[in-house]
PDB file of C-alpha atoms and ligand atoms in Angstrom:
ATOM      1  CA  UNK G   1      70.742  81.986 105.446  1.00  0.00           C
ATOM      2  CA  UNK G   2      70.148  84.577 108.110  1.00  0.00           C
ATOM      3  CA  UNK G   3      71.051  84.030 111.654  1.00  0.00           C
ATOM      4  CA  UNK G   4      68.546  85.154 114.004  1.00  0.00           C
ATOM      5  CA  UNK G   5      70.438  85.991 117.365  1.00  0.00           C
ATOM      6  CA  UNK G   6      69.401  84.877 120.906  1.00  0.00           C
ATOM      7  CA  UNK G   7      69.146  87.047 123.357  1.00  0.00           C
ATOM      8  CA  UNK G   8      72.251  85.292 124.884  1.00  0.00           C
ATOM      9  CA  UNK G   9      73.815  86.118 121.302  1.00  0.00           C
ATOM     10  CA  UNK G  10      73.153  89.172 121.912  1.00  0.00           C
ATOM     11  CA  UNK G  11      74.914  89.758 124.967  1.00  0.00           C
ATOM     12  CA  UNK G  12      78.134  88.319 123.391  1.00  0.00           C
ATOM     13  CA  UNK G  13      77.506  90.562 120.574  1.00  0.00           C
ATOM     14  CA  UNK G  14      77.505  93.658 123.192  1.00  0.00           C
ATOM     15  CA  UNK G  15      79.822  92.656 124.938  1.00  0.00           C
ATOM     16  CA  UNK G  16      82.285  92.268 121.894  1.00  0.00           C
ATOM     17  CA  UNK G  17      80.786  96.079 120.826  1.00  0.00           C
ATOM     18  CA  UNK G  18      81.889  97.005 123.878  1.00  0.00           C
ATOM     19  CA  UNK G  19      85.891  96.456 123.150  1.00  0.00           C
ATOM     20  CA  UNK G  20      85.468  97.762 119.954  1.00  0.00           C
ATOM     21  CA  UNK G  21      83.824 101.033 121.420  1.00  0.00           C
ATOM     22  CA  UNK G  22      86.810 101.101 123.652  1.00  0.00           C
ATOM     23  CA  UNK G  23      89.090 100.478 120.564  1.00  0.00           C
ATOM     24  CA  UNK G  24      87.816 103.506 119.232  1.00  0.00           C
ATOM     25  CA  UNK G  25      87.955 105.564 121.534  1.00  0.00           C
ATOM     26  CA  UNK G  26      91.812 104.802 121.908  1.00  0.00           C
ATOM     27  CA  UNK G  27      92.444 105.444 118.024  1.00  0.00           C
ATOM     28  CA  UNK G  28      90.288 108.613 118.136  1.00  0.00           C
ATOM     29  CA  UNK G  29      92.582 109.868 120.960  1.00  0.00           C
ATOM     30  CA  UNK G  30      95.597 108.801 118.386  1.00  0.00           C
ATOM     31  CA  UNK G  31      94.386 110.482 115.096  1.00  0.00           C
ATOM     32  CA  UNK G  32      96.899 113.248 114.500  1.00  0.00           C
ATOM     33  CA  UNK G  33      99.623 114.643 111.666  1.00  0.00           C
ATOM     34  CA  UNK G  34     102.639 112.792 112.507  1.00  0.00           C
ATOM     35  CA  UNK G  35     101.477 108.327 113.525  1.00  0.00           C
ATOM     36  CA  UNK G  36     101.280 105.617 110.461  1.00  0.00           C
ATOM     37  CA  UNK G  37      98.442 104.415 110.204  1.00  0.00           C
ATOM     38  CA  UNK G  38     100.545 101.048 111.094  1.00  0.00           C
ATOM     39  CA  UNK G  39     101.038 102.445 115.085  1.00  0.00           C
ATOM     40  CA  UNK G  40      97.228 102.833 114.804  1.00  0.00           C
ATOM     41  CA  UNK G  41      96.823  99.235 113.831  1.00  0.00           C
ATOM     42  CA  UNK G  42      99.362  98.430 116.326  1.00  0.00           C
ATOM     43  CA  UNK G  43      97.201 100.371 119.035  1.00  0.00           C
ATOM     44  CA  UNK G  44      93.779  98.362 117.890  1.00  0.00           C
ATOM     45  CA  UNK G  45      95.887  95.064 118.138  1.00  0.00           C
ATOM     46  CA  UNK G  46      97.160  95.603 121.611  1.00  0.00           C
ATOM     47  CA  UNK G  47      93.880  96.565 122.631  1.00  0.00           C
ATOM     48  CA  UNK G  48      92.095  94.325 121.486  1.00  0.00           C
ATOM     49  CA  UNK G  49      94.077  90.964 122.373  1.00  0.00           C
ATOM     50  CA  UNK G  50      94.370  92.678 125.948  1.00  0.00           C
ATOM     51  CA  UNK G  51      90.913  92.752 126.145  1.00  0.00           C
ATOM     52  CA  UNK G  52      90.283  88.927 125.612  1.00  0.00           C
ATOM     53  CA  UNK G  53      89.226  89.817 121.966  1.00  0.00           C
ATOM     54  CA  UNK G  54      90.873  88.938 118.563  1.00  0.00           C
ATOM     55  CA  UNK G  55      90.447  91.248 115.464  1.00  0.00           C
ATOM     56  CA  UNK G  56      88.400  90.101 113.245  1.00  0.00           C
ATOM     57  CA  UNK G  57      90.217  91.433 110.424  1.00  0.00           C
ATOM     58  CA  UNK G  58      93.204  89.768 110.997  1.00  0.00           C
ATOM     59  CA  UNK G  59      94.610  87.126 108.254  1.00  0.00           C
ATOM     60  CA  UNK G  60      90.462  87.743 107.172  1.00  0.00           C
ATOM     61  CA  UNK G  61      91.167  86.022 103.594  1.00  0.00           C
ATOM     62  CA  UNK G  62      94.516  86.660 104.039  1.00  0.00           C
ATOM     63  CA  UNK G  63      94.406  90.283 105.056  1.00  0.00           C
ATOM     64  CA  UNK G  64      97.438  91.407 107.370  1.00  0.00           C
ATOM     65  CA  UNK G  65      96.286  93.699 109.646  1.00  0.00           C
ATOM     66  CA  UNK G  66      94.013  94.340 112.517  1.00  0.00           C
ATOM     67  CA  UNK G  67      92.189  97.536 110.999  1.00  0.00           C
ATOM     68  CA  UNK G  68      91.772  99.063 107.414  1.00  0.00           C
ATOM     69  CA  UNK G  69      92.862 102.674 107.343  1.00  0.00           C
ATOM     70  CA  UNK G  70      92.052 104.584 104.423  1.00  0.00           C
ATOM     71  CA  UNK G  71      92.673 108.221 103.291  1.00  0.00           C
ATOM     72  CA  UNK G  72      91.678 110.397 101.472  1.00  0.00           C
ATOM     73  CA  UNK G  73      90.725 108.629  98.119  1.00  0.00           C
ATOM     74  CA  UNK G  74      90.931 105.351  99.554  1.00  0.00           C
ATOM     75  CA  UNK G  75      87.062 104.557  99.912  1.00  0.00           C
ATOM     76  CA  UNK G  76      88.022 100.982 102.172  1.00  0.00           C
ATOM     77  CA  UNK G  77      90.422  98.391 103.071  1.00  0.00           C
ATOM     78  CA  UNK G  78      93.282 100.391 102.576  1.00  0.00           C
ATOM     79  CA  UNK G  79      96.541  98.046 104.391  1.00  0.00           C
ATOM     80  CA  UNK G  80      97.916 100.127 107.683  1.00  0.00           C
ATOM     81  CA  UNK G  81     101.861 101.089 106.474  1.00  0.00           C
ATOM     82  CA  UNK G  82     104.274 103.386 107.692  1.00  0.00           C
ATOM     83  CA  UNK G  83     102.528 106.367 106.249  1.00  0.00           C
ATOM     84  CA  UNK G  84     102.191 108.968 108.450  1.00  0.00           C
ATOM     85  CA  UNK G  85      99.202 111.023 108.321  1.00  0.00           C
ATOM     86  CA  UNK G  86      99.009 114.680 107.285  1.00  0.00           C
ATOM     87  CA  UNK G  87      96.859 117.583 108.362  1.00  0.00           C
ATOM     88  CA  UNK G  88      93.995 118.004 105.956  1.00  0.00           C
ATOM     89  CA  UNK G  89      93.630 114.851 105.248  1.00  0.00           C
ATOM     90  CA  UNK G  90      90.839 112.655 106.451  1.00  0.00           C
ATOM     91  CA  UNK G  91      91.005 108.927 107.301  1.00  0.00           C
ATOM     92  CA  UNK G  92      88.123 106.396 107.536  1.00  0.00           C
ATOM     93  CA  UNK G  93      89.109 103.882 110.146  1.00  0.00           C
ATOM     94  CA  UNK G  94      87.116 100.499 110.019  1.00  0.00           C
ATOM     95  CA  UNK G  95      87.905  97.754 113.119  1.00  0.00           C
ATOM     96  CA  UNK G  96      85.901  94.413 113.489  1.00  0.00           C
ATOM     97  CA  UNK G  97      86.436  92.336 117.071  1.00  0.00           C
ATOM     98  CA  UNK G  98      85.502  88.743 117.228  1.00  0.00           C
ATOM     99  CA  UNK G  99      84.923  88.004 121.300  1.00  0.00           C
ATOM    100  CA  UNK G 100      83.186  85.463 122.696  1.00  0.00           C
ATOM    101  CA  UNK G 101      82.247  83.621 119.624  1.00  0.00           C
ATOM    102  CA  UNK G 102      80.684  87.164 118.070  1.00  0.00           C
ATOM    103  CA  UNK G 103      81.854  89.515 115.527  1.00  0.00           C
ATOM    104  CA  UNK G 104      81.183  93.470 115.287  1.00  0.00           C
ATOM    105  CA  UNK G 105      82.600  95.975 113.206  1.00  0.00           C
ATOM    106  CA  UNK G 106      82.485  99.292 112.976  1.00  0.00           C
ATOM    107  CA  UNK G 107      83.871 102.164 110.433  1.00  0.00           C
ATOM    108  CA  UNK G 108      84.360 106.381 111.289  1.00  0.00           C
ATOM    109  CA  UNK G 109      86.025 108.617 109.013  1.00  0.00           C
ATOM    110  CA  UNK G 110      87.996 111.245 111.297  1.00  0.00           C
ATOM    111  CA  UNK G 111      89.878 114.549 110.012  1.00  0.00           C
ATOM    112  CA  UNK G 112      93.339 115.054 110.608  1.00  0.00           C
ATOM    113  CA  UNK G 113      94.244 118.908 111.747  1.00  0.00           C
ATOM    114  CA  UNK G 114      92.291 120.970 109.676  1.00  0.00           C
ATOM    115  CA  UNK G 115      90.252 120.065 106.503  1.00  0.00           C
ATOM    116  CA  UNK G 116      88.625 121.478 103.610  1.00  0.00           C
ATOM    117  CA  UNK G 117      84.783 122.566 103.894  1.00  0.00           C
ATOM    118  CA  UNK G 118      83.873 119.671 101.450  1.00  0.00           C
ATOM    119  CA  UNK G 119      85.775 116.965 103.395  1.00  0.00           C
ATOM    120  CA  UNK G 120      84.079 117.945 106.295  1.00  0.00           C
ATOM    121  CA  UNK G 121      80.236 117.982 104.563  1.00  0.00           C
ATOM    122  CA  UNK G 122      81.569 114.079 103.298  1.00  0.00           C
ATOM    123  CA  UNK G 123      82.225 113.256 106.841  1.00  0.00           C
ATOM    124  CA  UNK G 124      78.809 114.472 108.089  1.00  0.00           C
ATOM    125  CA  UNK G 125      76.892 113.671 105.242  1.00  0.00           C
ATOM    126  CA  UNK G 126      78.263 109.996 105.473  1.00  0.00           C
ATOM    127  CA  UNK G 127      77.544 109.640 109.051  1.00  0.00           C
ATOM    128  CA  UNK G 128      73.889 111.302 108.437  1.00  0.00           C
ATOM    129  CA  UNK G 129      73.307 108.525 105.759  1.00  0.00           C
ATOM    130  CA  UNK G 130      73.649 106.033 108.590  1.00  0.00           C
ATOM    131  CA  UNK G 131      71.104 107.797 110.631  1.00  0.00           C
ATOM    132  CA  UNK G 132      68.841 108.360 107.432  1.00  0.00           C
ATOM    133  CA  UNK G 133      69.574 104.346 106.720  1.00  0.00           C
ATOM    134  CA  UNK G 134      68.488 103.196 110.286  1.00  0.00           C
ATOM    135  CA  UNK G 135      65.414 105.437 110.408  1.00  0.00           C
ATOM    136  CA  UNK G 136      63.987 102.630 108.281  1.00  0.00           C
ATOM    137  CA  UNK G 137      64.802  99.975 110.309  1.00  0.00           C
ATOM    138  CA  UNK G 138      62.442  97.502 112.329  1.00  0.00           C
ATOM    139  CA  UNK G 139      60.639  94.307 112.673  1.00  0.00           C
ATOM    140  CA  UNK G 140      58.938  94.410 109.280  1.00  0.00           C
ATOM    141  CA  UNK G 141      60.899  96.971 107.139  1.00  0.00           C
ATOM    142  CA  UNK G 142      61.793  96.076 103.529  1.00  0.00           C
ATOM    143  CA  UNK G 143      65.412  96.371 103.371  1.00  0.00           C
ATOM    144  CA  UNK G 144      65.467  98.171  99.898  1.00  0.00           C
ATOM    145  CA  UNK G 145      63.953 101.306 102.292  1.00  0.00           C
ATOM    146  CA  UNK G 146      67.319 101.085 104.083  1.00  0.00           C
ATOM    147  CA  UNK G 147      69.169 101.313 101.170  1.00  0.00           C
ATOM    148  CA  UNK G 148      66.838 103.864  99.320  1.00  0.00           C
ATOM    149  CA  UNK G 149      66.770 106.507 102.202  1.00  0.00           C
ATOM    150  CA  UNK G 150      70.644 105.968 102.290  1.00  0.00           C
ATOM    151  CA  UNK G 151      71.346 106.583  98.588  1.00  0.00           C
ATOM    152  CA  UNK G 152      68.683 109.701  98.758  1.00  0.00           C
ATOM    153  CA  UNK G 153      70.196 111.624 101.249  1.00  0.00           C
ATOM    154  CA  UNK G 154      73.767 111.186  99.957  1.00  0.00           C
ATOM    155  CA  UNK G 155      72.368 111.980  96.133  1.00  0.00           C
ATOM    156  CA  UNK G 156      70.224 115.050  97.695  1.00  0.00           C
ATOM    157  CA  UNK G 157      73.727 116.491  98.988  1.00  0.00           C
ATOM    158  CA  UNK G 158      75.578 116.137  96.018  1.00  0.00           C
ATOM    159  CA  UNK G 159      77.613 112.971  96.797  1.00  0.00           C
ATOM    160  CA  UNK G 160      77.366 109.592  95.126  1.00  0.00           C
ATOM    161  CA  UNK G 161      77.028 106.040  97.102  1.00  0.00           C
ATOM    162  CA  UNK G 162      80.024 103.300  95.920  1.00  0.00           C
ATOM    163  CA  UNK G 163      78.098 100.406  94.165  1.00  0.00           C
ATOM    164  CA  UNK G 164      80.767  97.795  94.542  1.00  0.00           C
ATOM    165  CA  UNK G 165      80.700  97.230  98.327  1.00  0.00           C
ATOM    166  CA  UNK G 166      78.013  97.065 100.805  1.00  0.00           C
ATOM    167  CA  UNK G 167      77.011  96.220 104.553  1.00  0.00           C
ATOM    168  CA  UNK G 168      76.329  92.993 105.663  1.00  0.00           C
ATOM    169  CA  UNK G 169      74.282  90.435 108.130  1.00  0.00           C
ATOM    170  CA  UNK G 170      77.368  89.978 110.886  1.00  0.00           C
ATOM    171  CA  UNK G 171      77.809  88.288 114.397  1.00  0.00           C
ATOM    172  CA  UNK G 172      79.083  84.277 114.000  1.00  0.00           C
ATOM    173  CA  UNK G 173      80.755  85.188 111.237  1.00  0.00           C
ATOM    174  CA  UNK G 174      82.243  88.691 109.776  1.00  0.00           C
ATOM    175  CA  UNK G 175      80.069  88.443 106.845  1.00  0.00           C
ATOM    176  CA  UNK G 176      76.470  86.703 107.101  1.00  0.00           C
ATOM    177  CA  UNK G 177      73.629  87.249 104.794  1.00  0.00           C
ATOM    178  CA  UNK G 178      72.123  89.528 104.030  1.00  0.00           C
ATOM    179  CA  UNK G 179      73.807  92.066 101.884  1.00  0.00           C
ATOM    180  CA  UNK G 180      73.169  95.341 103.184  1.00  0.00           C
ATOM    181  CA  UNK G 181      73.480  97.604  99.918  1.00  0.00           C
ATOM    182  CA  UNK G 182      73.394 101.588 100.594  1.00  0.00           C
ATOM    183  CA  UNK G 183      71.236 102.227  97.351  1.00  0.00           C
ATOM    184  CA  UNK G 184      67.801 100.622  97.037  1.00  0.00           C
ATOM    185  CA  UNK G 185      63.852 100.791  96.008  1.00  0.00           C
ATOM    186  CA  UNK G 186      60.807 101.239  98.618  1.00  0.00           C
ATOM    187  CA  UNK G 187      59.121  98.478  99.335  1.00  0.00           C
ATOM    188  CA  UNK G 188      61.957  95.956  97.439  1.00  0.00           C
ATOM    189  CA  UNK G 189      64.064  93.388  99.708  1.00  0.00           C
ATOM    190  CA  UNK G 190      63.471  91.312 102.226  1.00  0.00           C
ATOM    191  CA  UNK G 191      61.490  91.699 105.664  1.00  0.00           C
ATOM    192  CA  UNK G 192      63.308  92.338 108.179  1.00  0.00           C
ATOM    193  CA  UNK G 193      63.228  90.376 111.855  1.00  0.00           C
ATOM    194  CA  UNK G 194      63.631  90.952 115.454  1.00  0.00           C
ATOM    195  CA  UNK G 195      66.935  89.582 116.445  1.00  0.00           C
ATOM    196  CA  UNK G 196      68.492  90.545 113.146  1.00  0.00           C
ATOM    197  CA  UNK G 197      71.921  92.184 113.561  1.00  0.00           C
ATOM    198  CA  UNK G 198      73.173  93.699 110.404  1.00  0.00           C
ATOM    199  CA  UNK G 199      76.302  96.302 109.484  1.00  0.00           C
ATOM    200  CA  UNK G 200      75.059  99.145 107.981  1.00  0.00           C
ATOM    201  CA  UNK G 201      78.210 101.368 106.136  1.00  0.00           C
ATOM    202  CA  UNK G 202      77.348 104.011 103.794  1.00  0.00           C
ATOM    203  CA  UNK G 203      80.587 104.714 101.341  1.00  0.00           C
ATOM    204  CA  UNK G 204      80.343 107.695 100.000  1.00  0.00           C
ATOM    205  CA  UNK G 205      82.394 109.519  97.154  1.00  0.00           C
ATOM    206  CA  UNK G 206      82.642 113.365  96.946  1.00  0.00           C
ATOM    207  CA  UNK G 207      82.718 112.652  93.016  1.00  0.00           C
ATOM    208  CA  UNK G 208      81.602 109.582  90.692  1.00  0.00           C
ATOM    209  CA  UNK G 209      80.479 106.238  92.832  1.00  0.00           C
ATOM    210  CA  UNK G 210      82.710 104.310  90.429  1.00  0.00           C
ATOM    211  CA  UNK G 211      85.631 102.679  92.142  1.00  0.00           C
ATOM    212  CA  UNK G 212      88.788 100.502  91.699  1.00  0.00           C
ATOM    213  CA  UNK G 213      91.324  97.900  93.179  1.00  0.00           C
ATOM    214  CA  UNK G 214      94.768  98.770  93.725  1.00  0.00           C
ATOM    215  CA  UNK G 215      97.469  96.199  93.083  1.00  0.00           C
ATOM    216  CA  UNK G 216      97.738  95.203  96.753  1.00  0.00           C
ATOM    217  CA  UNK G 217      94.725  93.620  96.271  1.00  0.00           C
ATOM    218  CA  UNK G 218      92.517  95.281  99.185  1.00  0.00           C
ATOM    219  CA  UNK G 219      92.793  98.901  98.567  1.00  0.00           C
ATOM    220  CA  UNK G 220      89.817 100.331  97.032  1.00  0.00           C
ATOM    221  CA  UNK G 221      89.983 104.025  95.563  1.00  0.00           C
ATOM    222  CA  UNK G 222      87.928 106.322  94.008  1.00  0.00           C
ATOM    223  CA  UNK G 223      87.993 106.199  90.097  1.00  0.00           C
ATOM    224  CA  UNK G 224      88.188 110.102  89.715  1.00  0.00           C
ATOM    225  CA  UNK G 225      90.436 110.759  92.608  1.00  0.00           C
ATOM    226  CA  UNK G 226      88.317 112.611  94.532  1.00  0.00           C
ATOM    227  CA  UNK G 227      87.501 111.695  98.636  1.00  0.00           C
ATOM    228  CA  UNK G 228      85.069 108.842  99.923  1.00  0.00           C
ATOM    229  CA  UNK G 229      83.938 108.424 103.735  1.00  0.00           C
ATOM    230  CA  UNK G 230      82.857 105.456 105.693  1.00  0.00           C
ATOM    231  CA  UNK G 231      80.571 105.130 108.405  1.00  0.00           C
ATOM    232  CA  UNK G 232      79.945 101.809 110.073  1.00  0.00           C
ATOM    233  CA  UNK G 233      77.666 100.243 113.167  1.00  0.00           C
ATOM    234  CA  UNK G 234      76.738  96.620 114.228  1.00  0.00           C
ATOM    235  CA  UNK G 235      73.033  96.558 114.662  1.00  0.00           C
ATOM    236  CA  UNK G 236      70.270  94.677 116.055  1.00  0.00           C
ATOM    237  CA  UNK G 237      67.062  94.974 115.018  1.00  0.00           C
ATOM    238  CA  UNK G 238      64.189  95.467 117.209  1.00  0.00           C
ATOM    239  CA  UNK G 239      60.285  95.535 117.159  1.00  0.00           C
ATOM    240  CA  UNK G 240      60.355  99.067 117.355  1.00  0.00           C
ATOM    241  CA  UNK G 241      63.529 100.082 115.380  1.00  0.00           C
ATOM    242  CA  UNK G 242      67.280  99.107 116.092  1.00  0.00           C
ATOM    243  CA  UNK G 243      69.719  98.847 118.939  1.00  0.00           C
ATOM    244  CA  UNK G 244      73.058 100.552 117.722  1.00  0.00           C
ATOM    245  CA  UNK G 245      75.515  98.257 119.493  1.00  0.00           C
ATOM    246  CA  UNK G 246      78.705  99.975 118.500  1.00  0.00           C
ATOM    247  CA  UNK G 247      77.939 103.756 119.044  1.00  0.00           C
ATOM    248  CA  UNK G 248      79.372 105.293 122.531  1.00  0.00           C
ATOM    249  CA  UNK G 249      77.846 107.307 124.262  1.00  0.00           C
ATOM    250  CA  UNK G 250      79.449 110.590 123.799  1.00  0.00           C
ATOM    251  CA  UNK G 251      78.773 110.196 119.781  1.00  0.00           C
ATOM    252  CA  UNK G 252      75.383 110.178 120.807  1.00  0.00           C
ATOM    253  CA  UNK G 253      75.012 114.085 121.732  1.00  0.00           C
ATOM    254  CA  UNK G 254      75.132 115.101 118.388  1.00  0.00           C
ATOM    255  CA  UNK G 255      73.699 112.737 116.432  1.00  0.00           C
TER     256      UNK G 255
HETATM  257  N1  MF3 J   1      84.171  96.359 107.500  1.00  0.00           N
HETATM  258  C1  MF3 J   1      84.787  95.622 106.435  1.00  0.00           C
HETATM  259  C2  MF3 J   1      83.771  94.737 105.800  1.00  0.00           C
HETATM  260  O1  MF3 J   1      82.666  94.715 106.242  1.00  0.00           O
HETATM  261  C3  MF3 J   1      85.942  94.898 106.964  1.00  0.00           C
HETATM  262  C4  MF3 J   1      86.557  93.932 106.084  1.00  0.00           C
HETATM  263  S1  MF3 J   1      88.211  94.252 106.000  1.00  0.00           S
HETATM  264  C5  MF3 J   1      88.952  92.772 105.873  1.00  0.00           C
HETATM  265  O2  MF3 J   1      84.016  94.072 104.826  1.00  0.00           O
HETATM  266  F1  MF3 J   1      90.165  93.006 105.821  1.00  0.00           F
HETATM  267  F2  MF3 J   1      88.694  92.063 106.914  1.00  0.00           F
HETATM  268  F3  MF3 J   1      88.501  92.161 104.829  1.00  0.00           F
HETATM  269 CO1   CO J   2      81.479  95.744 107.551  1.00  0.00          CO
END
């Protein structure tokens, strides 16, 4: 069943994007060579449960922290440790807050220090697959569009999108119908509504889409080793497209 939101909803739902946002912008600052990716979840937590919020992720089906940091390889999900993070690598960062009775989540993949040429096309080309995604969206879109102008744009540059996983309908709960895949057909799906807030989060793999579980039981890598990005926003839609409620401001300017 999809949950069409009030606007009342809606405010809830902004002003829980509006911690996460701020979340973000604290773990941004933090991404360097040197901090586990378990200070980083420590950072989100503090954050978060400062700001009246709780993360959504935590104890999520029994998952232990407050953000999934995954690098490298690791497409999602991957368990904060004590880790640190190297230059070169890249790391996709994925938070959910729950506040006032409403869930967002977001995802951005950030480099650490310097990275290859190819990382740094995966990291665009993800986050342009978003873009390419939401183009499609408004009061009376098919979803498979979303999907299909996704999967294109990743395809056209060479990259390939991960089957197994996809975005989601989101705001009472983390998940809500419907499934949000990033590959699709025009014209396939279902309609979509004013007042619909969905997650939209390309993964994309530098090599084969095919992916795997690690024994931990959340990890998901890439079959072939090879890097996968994540890109993730919370979004209503509107009559006349889609309000991106977990995008600051400054990301805006080059988008
Ligand atoms: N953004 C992820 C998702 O949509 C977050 C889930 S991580 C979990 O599924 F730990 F909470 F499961
Ligand atoms: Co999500």
């Amino acid at each position: 069943m999809i949950i069409i939101k009030s606007q009342e909803a809606l405010s809830k739902m902004r002003a829980s994007a509006r911690i996460l946002k701020d979340t973000f912008r604290l773990l941004e600052e933090n991404v360097k060579a040197g901090i586990t990716t378990e200070e980083l979840d420590r950072l989100a937590y503090e954050y978060i449960t400062r700001s009246g919020g709780r993360p959504s992720f935590l104890n999520y089906n029994g998952y232990p922290a407050s953000i999934c940091a995954s690098v490298d390889e690791e497409v999602v999900h991957g368990i904060p440790s004590k880790r640190r993070l190297e230059g070169g690598q890249i790391v996709g960062i994925d938070i959910g807050v729950f506040f006032e009775g409403f869930h967002t989540d977001a995802a951005r993949t950030f480099a650490v220090g310097k990275i290859s040429p190819e990382k740094q096309k995966l990291i665009d080309v993800t986050r342009q697959c978003f873009f390419e995604g939401l183009a499609a969206v408004k009061e009376g879109a098919r979803l498979g569009d979303v999907g299909y102008r996704i999967q294109r744009y990743a395809e056209n540059n060479g990259f390939s999108v991960v089957r197994d996983l996809v975005g989601h309908g989101i705001g009472v709960s983390m998940h809500e119908d419907p499934n949000v895949p990033n590959f699709g057909t025009l014209g396939h799906g279902i309609r979509l509504k004013e007042g619909m807030t969905l997650a939209i989060e390309p993964m994309i793999n530098a090599g084969s889409y095919h992916v795997k579980w690690l024994g931990d039981g959340w990890t998901v890598v890439t079959c072939d080793g090879k890097p996968s990005a994540h890109y993730e926003n919370t979004v209503v839609v509107t009559k006349e497209g889609a309000e991106i409620l977990t995008l600051r401001r400054e990301e805006k300017a080059d988008g």
